[in-house]
Amino acid sequence: MAQFRYRALDTAGEAINGQLEAPGQEEAVNQLQERGLLVLQVVPTQGEAARGWRAWFNRDPLSGAGLAQFTQQLATLLSAGQPLDRALSILLSQPSEDKSRRLIERIRERVKGGRPLSAALSEEGGQFSQLYISMVRAGEAGGSLEDTLAQLALYLERSQALRGEVINALIYPAFLVVGVLGSLALLMAYVVPQFVPIFADLGVPVPLMTQSVLWLGQFLSNYGLLILIGLIASLWLLGARLRDPERRMRWDRRLLSVRLMGPLIQRLETARLARTLGTLLGNGVPLLSALSIGRQVCANRALQGAVSEAADQVKDGGSLAAALGSSRLLPHLSLQMIQVGEESGQLDAMLIKVADIFDAEARRGIDRLLAALVPSLTIVMAVLVAFIMLAIMLPLMSLTSNI
């Protein structure tokens, strides 16, 4: 008997995580289905543990862009009237990496064996998200798998586009920060200490500013490695402490209240949550199940908790806008638009509009932040270098004037 870890939804749409013993993965799935659970993922616990450290060295068979391309191509082939197994065979014949080919081949073999596509995807562990599998399952139930895949491809493409824009925008500031810190560390740790014996031999009066810079340079030269080790250890300790759910919840809640960064994180998370809920509802997924999936899409733990509480209130008969508004973590405009969507019976379309609005606001916020960050870093670098050079030049200027 082997141990398996599973994720599933019960009849009320609540997410359930747990472990069970079974002779194999297929038997584990059957056991869960006999309990009336909707299986989302079943993975061996040993394989899951190995995945934790292997993830640092091994890439997933399909990257974010590769997954969007796979979804779009599969939707196109199904729309052209191709059977599912035939469409997967066509995708398999295209040039691709070995990992991608093996993944598609495993999915095709399961489909040929009579498994629905959603079940075939769920057996691939973390490669396909709960959102992806749930939408595919909803498309199968509604008989519109090709349309669902097309919408899913659009969702993935937009998510990848936003992520790519953020990464591209941060590349230059990241290199600038590394350059600034590296240059200052090199200047203080290796260049400034060279002037200590020179000023001692000259016997000129050393101003307080110069003494401070020389002392700091000597300190960094002697203890710089220990400081670096201490910083790394502090970051590791902070990461270990944030693994505690309660501490992570408090940390993420504080992040939302930080000036400049808090509103930006709020807009990004609101857009992601709204797009996920709108896409799921538009494809026939029940609201409670959509909220359960949307909670896992949120990266901020405080917002995850707010969505969980909202799901409980919706289950008791409350409206989505009022339930999400009780946490006071989402923008007021988004709550108003959600309320309008509920009253008009077009909640899914209104959620997509909310996502579009806050995607655009997040992009503008990122652009403004970076527009201020780059010149600010340049000015700080110039001021610090000028301060250090002035501190070094003052004793030399004093010596020159005495001569």
mmCIF file of C-alpha atoms in Angstrom:
data_model
loop_
_atom_site.group_PDB
_atom_site.id
_atom_site.type_symbol
_atom_site.label_atom_id
_atom_site.label_comp_id
_atom_site.label_asym_id
_atom_site.label_seq_id
_atom_site.Cartn_x
_atom_site.Cartn_y
_atom_site.Cartn_z
ATOM 1 C CA MET A 1 0.000 0.000 0.000
ATOM 2 C CA ALA A 2 1.217 3.485 -0.877
ATOM 3 C CA GLN A 3 0.468 6.828 0.735
ATOM 4 C CA PHE A 4 -1.232 9.498 -1.371
ATOM 5 C CA ARG A 5 -2.036 13.129 -0.693
ATOM 6 C CA TYR A 6 -5.222 14.436 -2.270
ATOM 7 C CA ARG A 7 -7.200 17.616 -2.884
ATOM 8 C CA ALA A 8 -10.932 17.394 -3.526
ATOM 9 C CA LEU A 9 -14.241 19.247 -3.258
ATOM 10 C CA ASP A 10 -17.154 17.965 -1.216
ATOM 11 C CA THR A 11 -20.835 18.261 -2.180
ATOM 12 C CA ALA A 12 -20.967 21.782 -0.688
ATOM 13 C CA GLY A 13 -18.011 22.942 -2.781
ATOM 14 C CA GLU A 14 -15.589 23.087 0.163
ATOM 15 C CA ALA A 15 -11.944 22.218 -0.502
ATOM 16 C CA ILE A 16 -10.676 19.144 1.366
ATOM 17 C CA ASN A 17 -7.017 18.143 1.749
ATOM 18 C CA GLY A 18 -5.855 14.865 3.238
ATOM 19 C CA GLN A 19 -3.984 11.595 2.901
ATOM 20 C CA LEU A 20 -5.049 8.009 2.278
ATOM 21 C CA GLU A 21 -3.588 4.587 1.561
ATOM 22 C CA ALA A 22 -4.255 2.741 -1.693
ATOM 23 C CA PRO A 23 -2.533 0.140 -3.879
ATOM 24 C CA GLY A 24 -2.173 2.697 -6.681
ATOM 25 C CA GLN A 25 -3.148 6.171 -7.832
ATOM 26 C CA GLU A 26 -6.221 4.986 -9.752
ATOM 27 C CA GLU A 27 -7.491 3.078 -6.724
ATOM 28 C CA ALA A 28 -6.977 6.197 -4.577
ATOM 29 C CA VAL A 29 -9.095 8.227 -7.009
ATOM 30 C CA ASN A 30 -11.820 5.556 -6.922
ATOM 31 C CA GLN A 31 -11.887 5.600 -3.125
ATOM 32 C CA LEU A 32 -12.378 9.366 -3.084
ATOM 33 C CA GLN A 33 -15.097 9.237 -5.722
ATOM 34 C CA GLU A 34 -16.934 6.588 -3.706
ATOM 35 C CA ARG A 35 -17.029 9.090 -0.831
ATOM 36 C CA GLY A 36 -18.836 11.538 -3.109
ATOM 37 C CA LEU A 37 -15.819 13.830 -3.508
ATOM 38 C CA LEU A 38 -14.827 15.703 -6.644
ATOM 39 C CA VAL A 39 -11.160 14.782 -7.058
ATOM 40 C CA LEU A 40 -8.833 17.615 -8.030
ATOM 41 C CA GLN A 41 -5.407 16.122 -7.380
ATOM 42 C CA VAL A 42 -3.914 12.878 -6.116
ATOM 43 C CA VAL A 43 -0.132 12.574 -5.789
ATOM 44 C CA PRO A 44 2.155 10.126 -3.961
ATOM 45 C CA THR A 45 3.490 11.650 -0.756
ATOM 46 C CA GLN A 46 7.017 10.465 -1.590
ATOM 47 C CA GLY A 47 6.879 12.072 -5.001
ATOM 48 C CA GLU A 48 5.472 15.241 -3.489
ATOM 49 C CA ALA A 49 8.330 15.468 -1.015
ATOM 50 C CA ALA A 50 10.885 14.912 -3.737
ATOM 51 C CA ARG A 51 9.239 17.568 -5.838
ATOM 52 C CA GLY A 52 10.008 20.178 -3.188
ATOM 53 C CA TRP A 53 13.783 20.049 -3.695
ATOM 54 C CA ARG A 54 13.726 18.919 -7.302
ATOM 55 C CA ALA A 55 11.723 22.012 -8.232
ATOM 56 C CA TRP A 56 14.891 24.034 -7.741
ATOM 57 C CA PHE A 57 16.616 22.085 -10.512
ATOM 58 C CA ASN A 58 13.820 20.749 -12.763
ATOM 59 C CA ARG A 59 11.404 22.822 -14.763
ATOM 60 C CA ASP A 60 7.804 21.812 -15.310
ATOM 61 C CA PRO A 61 7.142 20.144 -18.681
ATOM 62 C CA LEU A 62 4.970 23.109 -19.704
ATOM 63 C CA SER A 63 5.949 26.633 -18.705
ATOM 64 C CA GLY A 64 3.350 29.371 -18.339
ATOM 65 C CA ALA A 65 3.633 30.378 -21.986
ATOM 66 C CA GLY A 66 3.806 26.720 -23.065
ATOM 67 C CA LEU A 67 0.643 25.877 -21.128
ATOM 68 C CA ALA A 68 -1.235 28.779 -22.749
ATOM 69 C CA GLN A 69 -0.055 27.652 -26.193
ATOM 70 C CA PHE A 70 -1.028 24.026 -25.516
ATOM 71 C CA THR A 71 -4.500 25.120 -24.369
ATOM 72 C CA GLN A 72 -5.050 27.390 -27.369
ATOM 73 C CA GLN A 73 -3.934 24.758 -29.877
ATOM 74 C CA LEU A 74 -6.099 22.081 -28.267
ATOM 75 C CA ALA A 75 -9.114 24.429 -28.334
ATOM 76 C CA THR A 76 -8.498 25.185 -32.020
ATOM 77 C CA LEU A 77 -8.273 21.511 -32.967
ATOM 78 C CA LEU A 78 -11.445 20.648 -31.044
ATOM 79 C CA SER A 79 -13.283 23.567 -32.675
ATOM 80 C CA ALA A 80 -12.215 22.156 -36.056
ATOM 81 C CA GLY A 81 -14.111 18.944 -35.272
ATOM 82 C CA GLN A 82 -11.172 16.763 -34.256
ATOM 83 C CA PRO A 83 -11.815 14.108 -31.574
ATOM 84 C CA LEU A 84 -9.942 14.695 -28.334
ATOM 85 C CA ASP A 85 -7.495 11.793 -28.711
ATOM 86 C CA ARG A 86 -6.809 12.781 -32.325
ATOM 87 C CA ALA A 87 -6.193 16.407 -31.281
ATOM 88 C CA LEU A 88 -3.725 15.268 -28.629
ATOM 89 C CA SER A 89 -1.962 13.066 -31.203
ATOM 90 C CA ILE A 90 -1.595 16.065 -33.522
ATOM 91 C CA LEU A 91 -0.095 18.126 -30.689
ATOM 92 C CA LEU A 92 2.211 15.234 -29.898
ATOM 93 C CA SER A 93 3.553 15.210 -33.471
ATOM 94 C CA GLN A 94 4.693 18.833 -33.249
ATOM 95 C CA PRO A 95 8.323 19.622 -32.396
ATOM 96 C CA SER A 96 8.696 20.169 -28.646
ATOM 97 C CA GLU A 97 10.855 19.263 -25.674
ATOM 98 C CA ASP A 98 10.962 15.651 -24.477
ATOM 99 C CA LYS A 99 9.264 16.519 -21.169
ATOM 100 C CA SER A 100 6.352 18.184 -22.976
ATOM 101 C CA ARG A 101 5.987 15.261 -25.378
ATOM 102 C CA ARG A 102 5.931 12.739 -22.536
ATOM 103 C CA LEU A 103 3.327 14.813 -20.684
ATOM 104 C CA ILE A 104 1.012 15.024 -23.700
ATOM 105 C CA GLU A 105 1.535 11.331 -24.416
ATOM 106 C CA ARG A 106 0.516 10.363 -20.874
ATOM 107 C CA ILE A 107 -2.612 12.511 -21.163
ATOM 108 C CA ARG A 108 -3.483 10.994 -24.541
ATOM 109 C CA GLU A 109 -3.116 7.439 -23.262
ATOM 110 C CA ARG A 110 -5.428 8.142 -20.335
ATOM 111 C CA VAL A 111 -7.993 9.704 -22.664
ATOM 112 C CA LYS A 112 -7.761 6.694 -24.995
ATOM 113 C CA GLY A 113 -8.370 4.489 -21.969
ATOM 114 C CA GLY A 114 -11.732 6.177 -21.415
ATOM 115 C CA ARG A 115 -10.778 8.778 -18.821
ATOM 116 C CA PRO A 116 -12.210 12.305 -19.188
ATOM 117 C CA LEU A 117 -9.662 15.010 -19.918
ATOM 118 C CA SER A 118 -10.075 16.607 -16.481
ATOM 119 C CA ALA A 119 -9.224 13.304 -14.750
ATOM 120 C CA ALA A 120 -6.243 12.789 -17.062
ATOM 121 C CA LEU A 121 -4.945 16.251 -16.213
ATOM 122 C CA SER A 122 -5.477 15.888 -12.457
ATOM 123 C CA GLU A 123 -3.106 12.896 -12.371
ATOM 124 C CA GLU A 124 -0.223 15.115 -13.461
ATOM 125 C CA GLY A 125 0.247 16.585 -9.999
ATOM 126 C CA GLY A 126 1.006 20.307 -9.875
ATOM 127 C CA GLN A 127 1.448 20.858 -13.601
ATOM 128 C CA PHE A 128 -2.234 21.796 -14.020
ATOM 129 C CA SER A 129 -3.769 24.091 -11.423
ATOM 130 C CA GLN A 130 -7.070 23.549 -9.673
ATOM 131 C CA LEU A 131 -8.492 26.415 -11.722
ATOM 132 C CA TYR A 132 -7.463 24.722 -14.965
ATOM 133 C CA ILE A 133 -8.878 21.323 -14.021
ATOM 134 C CA SER A 134 -12.137 22.772 -12.677
ATOM 135 C CA MET A 135 -12.765 24.740 -15.869
ATOM 136 C CA VAL A 136 -12.055 21.695 -18.021
ATOM 137 C CA ARG A 137 -14.441 19.633 -15.885
ATOM 138 C CA ALA A 138 -17.122 22.329 -16.226
ATOM 139 C CA GLY A 139 -16.618 22.398 -19.995
ATOM 140 C CA GLU A 140 -16.986 18.626 -20.185
ATOM 141 C CA ALA A 141 -20.175 18.728 -18.123
ATOM 142 C CA GLY A 142 -21.653 21.475 -20.300
ATOM 143 C CA GLY A 143 -20.605 19.901 -23.604
ATOM 144 C CA SER A 144 -18.577 22.959 -24.626
ATOM 145 C CA LEU A 145 -15.016 21.872 -23.953
ATOM 146 C CA GLU A 146 -13.557 23.718 -26.947
ATOM 147 C CA ASP A 147 -15.129 27.051 -25.902
ATOM 148 C CA THR A 148 -13.993 26.548 -22.326
ATOM 149 C CA LEU A 149 -10.432 25.825 -23.448
ATOM 150 C CA ALA A 150 -10.459 28.939 -25.637
ATOM 151 C CA GLN A 151 -11.512 31.085 -22.663
ATOM 152 C CA LEU A 152 -8.960 29.352 -20.476
ATOM 153 C CA ALA A 153 -6.228 30.067 -23.030
ATOM 154 C CA LEU A 154 -7.239 33.736 -23.062
ATOM 155 C CA TYR A 155 -7.121 33.802 -19.257
ATOM 156 C CA LEU A 156 -3.639 32.244 -19.228
ATOM 157 C CA GLU A 157 -2.373 34.599 -21.923
ATOM 158 C CA ARG A 158 -3.568 37.663 -20.026
ATOM 159 C CA SER A 159 -2.047 36.381 -16.790
ATOM 160 C CA GLN A 160 1.257 35.705 -18.537
ATOM 161 C CA ALA A 161 1.176 39.106 -20.218
ATOM 162 C CA LEU A 162 0.687 40.923 -16.899
ATOM 163 C CA ARG A 163 3.376 38.834 -15.217
ATOM 164 C CA GLY A 164 5.760 39.487 -18.112
ATOM 165 C CA GLU A 165 5.116 43.228 -17.976
ATOM 166 C CA VAL A 166 5.875 43.318 -14.252
ATOM 167 C CA ILE A 167 9.068 41.275 -14.654
ATOM 168 C CA ASN A 168 10.285 43.322 -17.622
ATOM 169 C CA ALA A 169 9.594 46.550 -15.770
ATOM 170 C CA LEU A 170 11.574 45.351 -12.732
ATOM 171 C CA ILE A 171 14.657 44.165 -14.619
ATOM 172 C CA TYR A 172 16.334 47.572 -14.956
ATOM 173 C CA PRO A 173 15.639 48.712 -11.352
ATOM 174 C CA ALA A 174 16.882 45.348 -10.064
ATOM 175 C CA PHE A 175 20.165 45.672 -11.962
ATOM 176 C CA LEU A 176 20.420 49.282 -10.806
ATOM 177 C CA VAL A 177 19.951 48.332 -7.150
ATOM 178 C CA VAL A 178 22.556 45.558 -7.435
ATOM 179 C CA GLY A 179 24.946 47.954 -9.144
ATOM 180 C CA VAL A 180 24.441 50.670 -6.535
ATOM 181 C CA LEU A 181 24.878 48.340 -3.564
ATOM 182 C CA GLY A 182 27.831 46.538 -5.167
ATOM 183 C CA SER A 183 29.612 49.770 -6.050
ATOM 184 C CA LEU A 184 29.126 51.227 -2.577
ATOM 185 C CA ALA A 185 30.249 47.998 -0.887
ATOM 186 C CA LEU A 186 33.372 47.852 -3.087
ATOM 187 C CA LEU A 187 34.133 51.519 -2.455
ATOM 188 C CA MET A 188 33.673 51.305 1.304
ATOM 189 C CA ALA A 189 35.252 47.893 1.908
ATOM 190 C CA TYR A 190 38.295 48.076 -0.393
ATOM 191 C CA VAL A 191 38.972 51.636 -1.561
ATOM 192 C CA VAL A 192 38.344 53.712 1.552
ATOM 193 C CA PRO A 193 40.513 51.568 3.909
ATOM 194 C CA GLN A 194 43.517 52.291 1.649
ATOM 195 C CA PHE A 195 43.472 55.910 2.824
ATOM 196 C CA VAL A 196 43.743 55.072 6.549
ATOM 197 C CA PRO A 197 47.571 54.627 6.603
ATOM 198 C CA ILE A 198 47.998 57.521 4.171
ATOM 199 C CA PHE A 199 46.239 60.004 6.469
ATOM 200 C CA ALA A 200 48.103 58.571 9.477
ATOM 201 C CA ASP A 201 51.481 59.187 7.797
ATOM 202 C CA LEU A 202 50.587 62.682 6.638
ATOM 203 C CA GLY A 203 49.716 63.824 10.146
ATOM 204 C CA VAL A 204 47.007 66.203 8.981
ATOM 205 C CA PRO A 205 43.835 66.894 11.009
ATOM 206 C CA VAL A 206 41.059 64.542 9.940
ATOM 207 C CA PRO A 207 37.497 65.991 9.996
ATOM 208 C CA LEU A 208 34.729 64.108 11.782
ATOM 209 C CA MET A 209 33.039 63.292 8.479
ATOM 210 C CA THR A 210 36.229 61.703 7.180
ATOM 211 C CA GLN A 211 36.724 59.776 10.437
ATOM 212 C CA SER A 212 33.204 58.385 10.170
ATOM 213 C CA VAL A 213 33.702 57.249 6.570
ATOM 214 C CA LEU A 214 37.098 55.708 7.361
ATOM 215 C CA TRP A 215 35.702 53.889 10.393
ATOM 216 C CA LEU A 216 32.755 52.542 8.381
ATOM 217 C CA GLY A 217 35.073 51.430 5.575
ATOM 218 C CA GLN A 218 37.414 49.691 8.019
ATOM 219 C CA PHE A 219 34.450 48.032 9.736
ATOM 220 C CA LEU A 220 33.077 46.707 6.438
ATOM 221 C CA SER A 221 36.526 45.517 5.411
ATOM 222 C CA ASN A 222 36.967 43.558 8.649
ATOM 223 C CA TYR A 223 33.436 42.282 9.173
ATOM 224 C CA GLY A 224 31.814 42.500 5.738
ATOM 225 C CA LEU A 225 31.656 38.728 5.303
ATOM 226 C CA LEU A 226 30.101 38.263 8.728
ATOM 227 C CA ILE A 227 27.518 40.968 7.953
ATOM 228 C CA LEU A 228 26.639 39.216 4.687
ATOM 229 C CA ILE A 229 26.243 35.885 6.493
ATOM 230 C CA GLY A 230 24.102 37.586 9.127
ATOM 231 C CA LEU A 231 21.838 39.112 6.472
ATOM 232 C CA ILE A 232 21.402 35.749 4.759
ATOM 233 C CA ALA A 233 20.659 34.075 8.094
ATOM 234 C CA SER A 234 18.137 36.809 8.962
ATOM 235 C CA LEU A 235 16.351 36.392 5.647
ATOM 236 C CA TRP A 236 16.266 32.622 6.128
ATOM 237 C CA LEU A 237 14.894 33.059 9.656
ATOM 238 C CA LEU A 238 12.249 35.486 8.380
ATOM 239 C CA GLY A 239 11.227 33.004 5.688
ATOM 240 C CA ALA A 240 11.024 30.216 8.289
ATOM 241 C CA ARG A 241 8.851 32.350 10.572
ATOM 242 C CA LEU A 242 6.547 33.276 7.703
ATOM 243 C CA ARG A 243 5.814 29.594 7.120
ATOM 244 C CA ASP A 244 3.610 29.795 10.197
ATOM 245 C CA PRO A 245 0.087 30.561 8.854
ATOM 246 C CA GLU A 246 -0.789 33.089 11.575
ATOM 247 C CA ARG A 247 2.445 35.044 11.202
ATOM 248 C CA ARG A 248 2.098 34.998 7.412
ATOM 249 C CA MET A 249 -1.472 36.259 7.743
ATOM 250 C CA ARG A 250 -0.360 39.201 9.911
ATOM 251 C CA TRP A 251 2.579 39.958 7.591
ATOM 252 C CA ASP A 252 0.409 39.969 4.465
ATOM 253 C CA ARG A 253 -2.189 42.159 6.177
ATOM 254 C CA ARG A 254 0.528 44.693 7.049
ATOM 255 C CA LEU A 255 1.730 44.636 3.445
ATOM 256 C CA LEU A 256 -1.693 45.790 2.291
ATOM 257 C CA SER A 257 -1.440 48.836 4.563
ATOM 258 C CA VAL A 258 2.064 49.877 3.407
ATOM 259 C CA ARG A 259 2.002 53.134 1.495
ATOM 260 C CA LEU A 260 2.622 52.827 -2.269
ATOM 261 C CA MET A 261 3.152 49.045 -2.199
ATOM 262 C CA GLY A 262 -0.103 48.199 -0.388
ATOM 263 C CA PRO A 263 -2.516 49.698 -2.959
ATOM 264 C CA LEU A 264 -0.508 48.148 -5.796
ATOM 265 C CA ILE A 265 -0.670 44.665 -4.239
ATOM 266 C CA GLN A 266 -4.378 45.203 -3.572
ATOM 267 C CA ARG A 267 -5.058 46.047 -7.236
ATOM 268 C CA LEU A 268 -3.056 43.086 -8.534
ATOM 269 C CA GLU A 269 -4.767 40.638 -6.175
ATOM 270 C CA THR A 270 -8.221 42.089 -6.898
ATOM 271 C CA ALA A 271 -7.675 41.738 -10.641
ATOM 272 C CA ARG A 272 -6.458 38.149 -10.275
ATOM 273 C CA LEU A 273 -9.341 37.145 -7.997
ATOM 274 C CA ALA A 274 -12.001 38.859 -10.126
ATOM 275 C CA ARG A 275 -10.711 37.357 -13.377
ATOM 276 C CA THR A 276 -10.605 33.889 -11.838
ATOM 277 C CA LEU A 277 -14.132 34.121 -10.418
ATOM 278 C CA GLY A 278 -15.532 35.657 -13.613
ATOM 279 C CA THR A 279 -13.933 33.012 -15.813
ATOM 280 C CA LEU A 280 -15.153 30.153 -13.620
ATOM 281 C CA LEU A 281 -18.703 31.502 -13.280
ATOM 282 C CA GLY A 282 -18.869 32.141 -17.012
ATOM 283 C CA ASN A 283 -18.129 28.471 -17.611
ATOM 284 C CA GLY A 284 -20.795 27.146 -15.273
ATOM 285 C CA VAL A 285 -18.767 26.520 -12.115
ATOM 286 C CA PRO A 286 -20.920 27.106 -8.990
ATOM 287 C CA LEU A 287 -20.129 30.223 -6.961
ATOM 288 C CA LEU A 288 -18.997 28.337 -3.848
ATOM 289 C CA SER A 289 -16.625 26.169 -5.863
ATOM 290 C CA ALA A 290 -15.373 29.268 -7.698
ATOM 291 C CA LEU A 291 -14.670 31.001 -4.374
ATOM 292 C CA SER A 292 -12.794 27.937 -3.130
ATOM 293 C CA ILE A 293 -10.589 28.009 -6.237
ATOM 294 C CA GLY A 294 -10.273 31.800 -6.199
ATOM 295 C CA ARG A 295 -9.012 31.680 -2.625
ATOM 296 C CA GLN A 296 -6.078 29.555 -3.723
ATOM 297 C CA VAL A 297 -5.281 31.929 -6.587
ATOM 298 C CA CYS A 298 -4.690 34.796 -4.123
ATOM 299 C CA ALA A 299 -1.035 35.086 -3.131
ATOM 300 C CA ASN A 300 -1.820 37.308 -0.142
ATOM 301 C CA ARG A 301 -2.856 35.201 2.870
ATOM 302 C CA ALA A 302 -5.018 37.976 4.336
ATOM 303 C CA LEU A 303 -7.069 38.056 1.139
ATOM 304 C CA GLN A 304 -7.223 34.255 1.168
ATOM 305 C CA GLY A 305 -8.795 34.428 4.606
ATOM 306 C CA ALA A 306 -11.209 37.128 3.449
ATOM 307 C CA VAL A 307 -12.360 34.962 0.521
ATOM 308 C CA SER A 308 -12.826 31.962 2.840
ATOM 309 C CA GLU A 309 -14.987 34.045 5.170
ATOM 310 C CA ALA A 310 -16.911 35.365 2.178
ATOM 311 C CA ALA A 311 -17.603 31.793 1.025
ATOM 312 C CA ASP A 312 -19.065 30.974 4.444
ATOM 313 C CA GLN A 313 -21.342 34.021 4.302
ATOM 314 C CA VAL A 314 -22.446 33.249 0.745
ATOM 315 C CA LYS A 315 -23.239 29.680 1.828
ATOM 316 C CA ASP A 316 -25.520 31.137 4.508
ATOM 317 C CA GLY A 317 -27.377 33.189 1.909
ATOM 318 C CA GLY A 318 -25.436 36.465 1.884
ATOM 319 C CA SER A 319 -24.510 38.397 -1.236
ATOM 320 C CA LEU A 320 -20.988 38.184 -2.652
ATOM 321 C CA ALA A 321 -20.396 41.948 -2.525
ATOM 322 C CA ALA A 322 -21.422 42.217 1.130
ATOM 323 C CA ALA A 323 -19.412 39.120 2.051
ATOM 324 C CA LEU A 324 -16.227 40.407 0.391
ATOM 325 C CA GLY A 325 -16.796 43.905 1.770
ATOM 326 C CA SER A 326 -16.876 42.735 5.387
ATOM 327 C CA SER A 327 -13.092 42.250 5.368
ATOM 328 C CA ARG A 328 -12.420 45.787 4.045
ATOM 329 C CA LEU A 329 -9.448 44.486 2.070
ATOM 330 C CA LEU A 330 -10.827 44.924 -1.456
ATOM 331 C CA PRO A 331 -11.223 48.309 -3.200
ATOM 332 C CA HIS A 332 -14.609 49.958 -2.773
ATOM 333 C CA LEU A 333 -15.075 50.326 -6.536
ATOM 334 C CA SER A 334 -14.726 46.573 -7.072
ATOM 335 C CA LEU A 335 -17.370 45.858 -4.426
ATOM 336 C CA GLN A 336 -19.784 48.315 -6.010
ATOM 337 C CA MET A 337 -19.325 46.739 -9.431
ATOM 338 C CA ILE A 338 -19.805 43.244 -8.003
ATOM 339 C CA GLN A 339 -23.028 44.391 -6.335
ATOM 340 C CA VAL A 340 -24.262 45.799 -9.654
ATOM 341 C CA GLY A 341 -23.399 42.494 -11.336
ATOM 342 C CA GLU A 342 -25.365 40.529 -8.755
ATOM 343 C CA GLU A 343 -28.399 42.784 -9.060
ATOM 344 C CA SER A 344 -28.382 42.635 -12.872
ATOM 345 C CA GLY A 345 -27.713 38.882 -13.063
ATOM 346 C CA GLN A 346 -24.446 39.427 -14.946
ATOM 347 C CA LEU A 347 -21.963 38.729 -12.181
ATOM 348 C CA ASP A 348 -19.493 36.848 -14.376
ATOM 349 C CA ALA A 349 -19.275 39.637 -16.972
ATOM 350 C CA MET A 350 -18.987 42.311 -14.283
ATOM 351 C CA LEU A 351 -16.165 40.425 -12.572
ATOM 352 C CA ILE A 352 -14.236 40.353 -15.860
ATOM 353 C CA LYS A 353 -14.752 44.131 -16.148
ATOM 354 C CA VAL A 354 -13.453 44.543 -12.586
ATOM 355 C CA ALA A 355 -10.381 42.535 -13.545
ATOM 356 C CA ASP A 356 -9.776 44.669 -16.651
ATOM 357 C CA ILE A 357 -10.096 47.914 -14.678
ATOM 358 C CA PHE A 358 -7.732 46.879 -11.898
ATOM 359 C CA ASP A 359 -5.269 45.299 -14.329
ATOM 360 C CA ALA A 360 -5.015 48.687 -16.028
ATOM 361 C CA GLU A 361 -4.719 50.494 -12.682
ATOM 362 C CA ALA A 362 -2.005 48.084 -11.553
ATOM 363 C CA ARG A 363 -0.031 48.703 -14.753
ATOM 364 C CA ARG A 364 -0.290 52.459 -14.276
ATOM 365 C CA GLY A 365 0.764 52.095 -10.638
ATOM 366 C CA ILE A 366 3.786 50.009 -11.597
ATOM 367 C CA ASP A 367 4.774 52.507 -14.295
ATOM 368 C CA ARG A 368 4.524 55.439 -11.854
ATOM 369 C CA LEU A 369 6.454 53.563 -9.176
ATOM 370 C CA LEU A 370 9.262 52.649 -11.545
ATOM 371 C CA ALA A 371 9.320 56.141 -13.036
ATOM 372 C CA ALA A 372 10.038 57.491 -9.537
ATOM 373 C CA LEU A 373 12.283 54.610 -8.424
ATOM 374 C CA VAL A 374 14.958 54.812 -11.143
ATOM 375 C CA PRO A 375 15.849 58.513 -10.764
ATOM 376 C CA SER A 376 15.585 58.210 -6.969
ATOM 377 C CA LEU A 377 18.172 55.419 -6.940
ATOM 378 C CA THR A 378 20.410 57.402 -9.263
ATOM 379 C CA ILE A 379 20.220 60.467 -6.999
ATOM 380 C CA VAL A 380 20.915 58.394 -3.866
ATOM 381 C CA MET A 381 23.914 56.795 -5.563
ATOM 382 C CA ALA A 382 25.274 60.179 -6.637
ATOM 383 C CA VAL A 383 24.800 61.719 -3.163
ATOM 384 C CA LEU A 384 26.490 58.813 -1.368
ATOM 385 C CA VAL A 385 29.448 58.730 -3.740
ATOM 386 C CA ALA A 386 29.806 62.521 -3.492
ATOM 387 C CA PHE A 387 29.724 62.289 0.329
ATOM 388 C CA ILE A 388 32.429 59.609 0.376
ATOM 389 C CA MET A 389 34.645 61.449 -2.104
ATOM 390 C CA LEU A 390 34.255 64.708 -0.173
ATOM 391 C CA ALA A 391 35.200 62.954 3.054
ATOM 392 C CA ILE A 392 38.364 61.617 1.381
ATOM 393 C CA MET A 393 39.273 64.904 -0.281
ATOM 394 C CA LEU A 394 38.894 67.184 2.767
ATOM 395 C CA PRO A 395 42.175 66.114 4.502
ATOM 396 C CA LEU A 396 44.036 66.314 1.184
ATOM 397 C CA MET A 397 42.681 69.808 0.584
ATOM 398 C CA SER A 398 43.714 70.770 4.119
ATOM 399 C CA LEU A 399 47.234 69.478 3.459
ATOM 400 C CA THR A 400 47.443 71.415 0.203
ATOM 401 C CA SER A 401 46.364 74.655 1.878
ATOM 402 C CA ASN A 402 48.996 74.200 4.612
ATOM 403 C CA ILE A 403 51.713 73.722 2.019
#
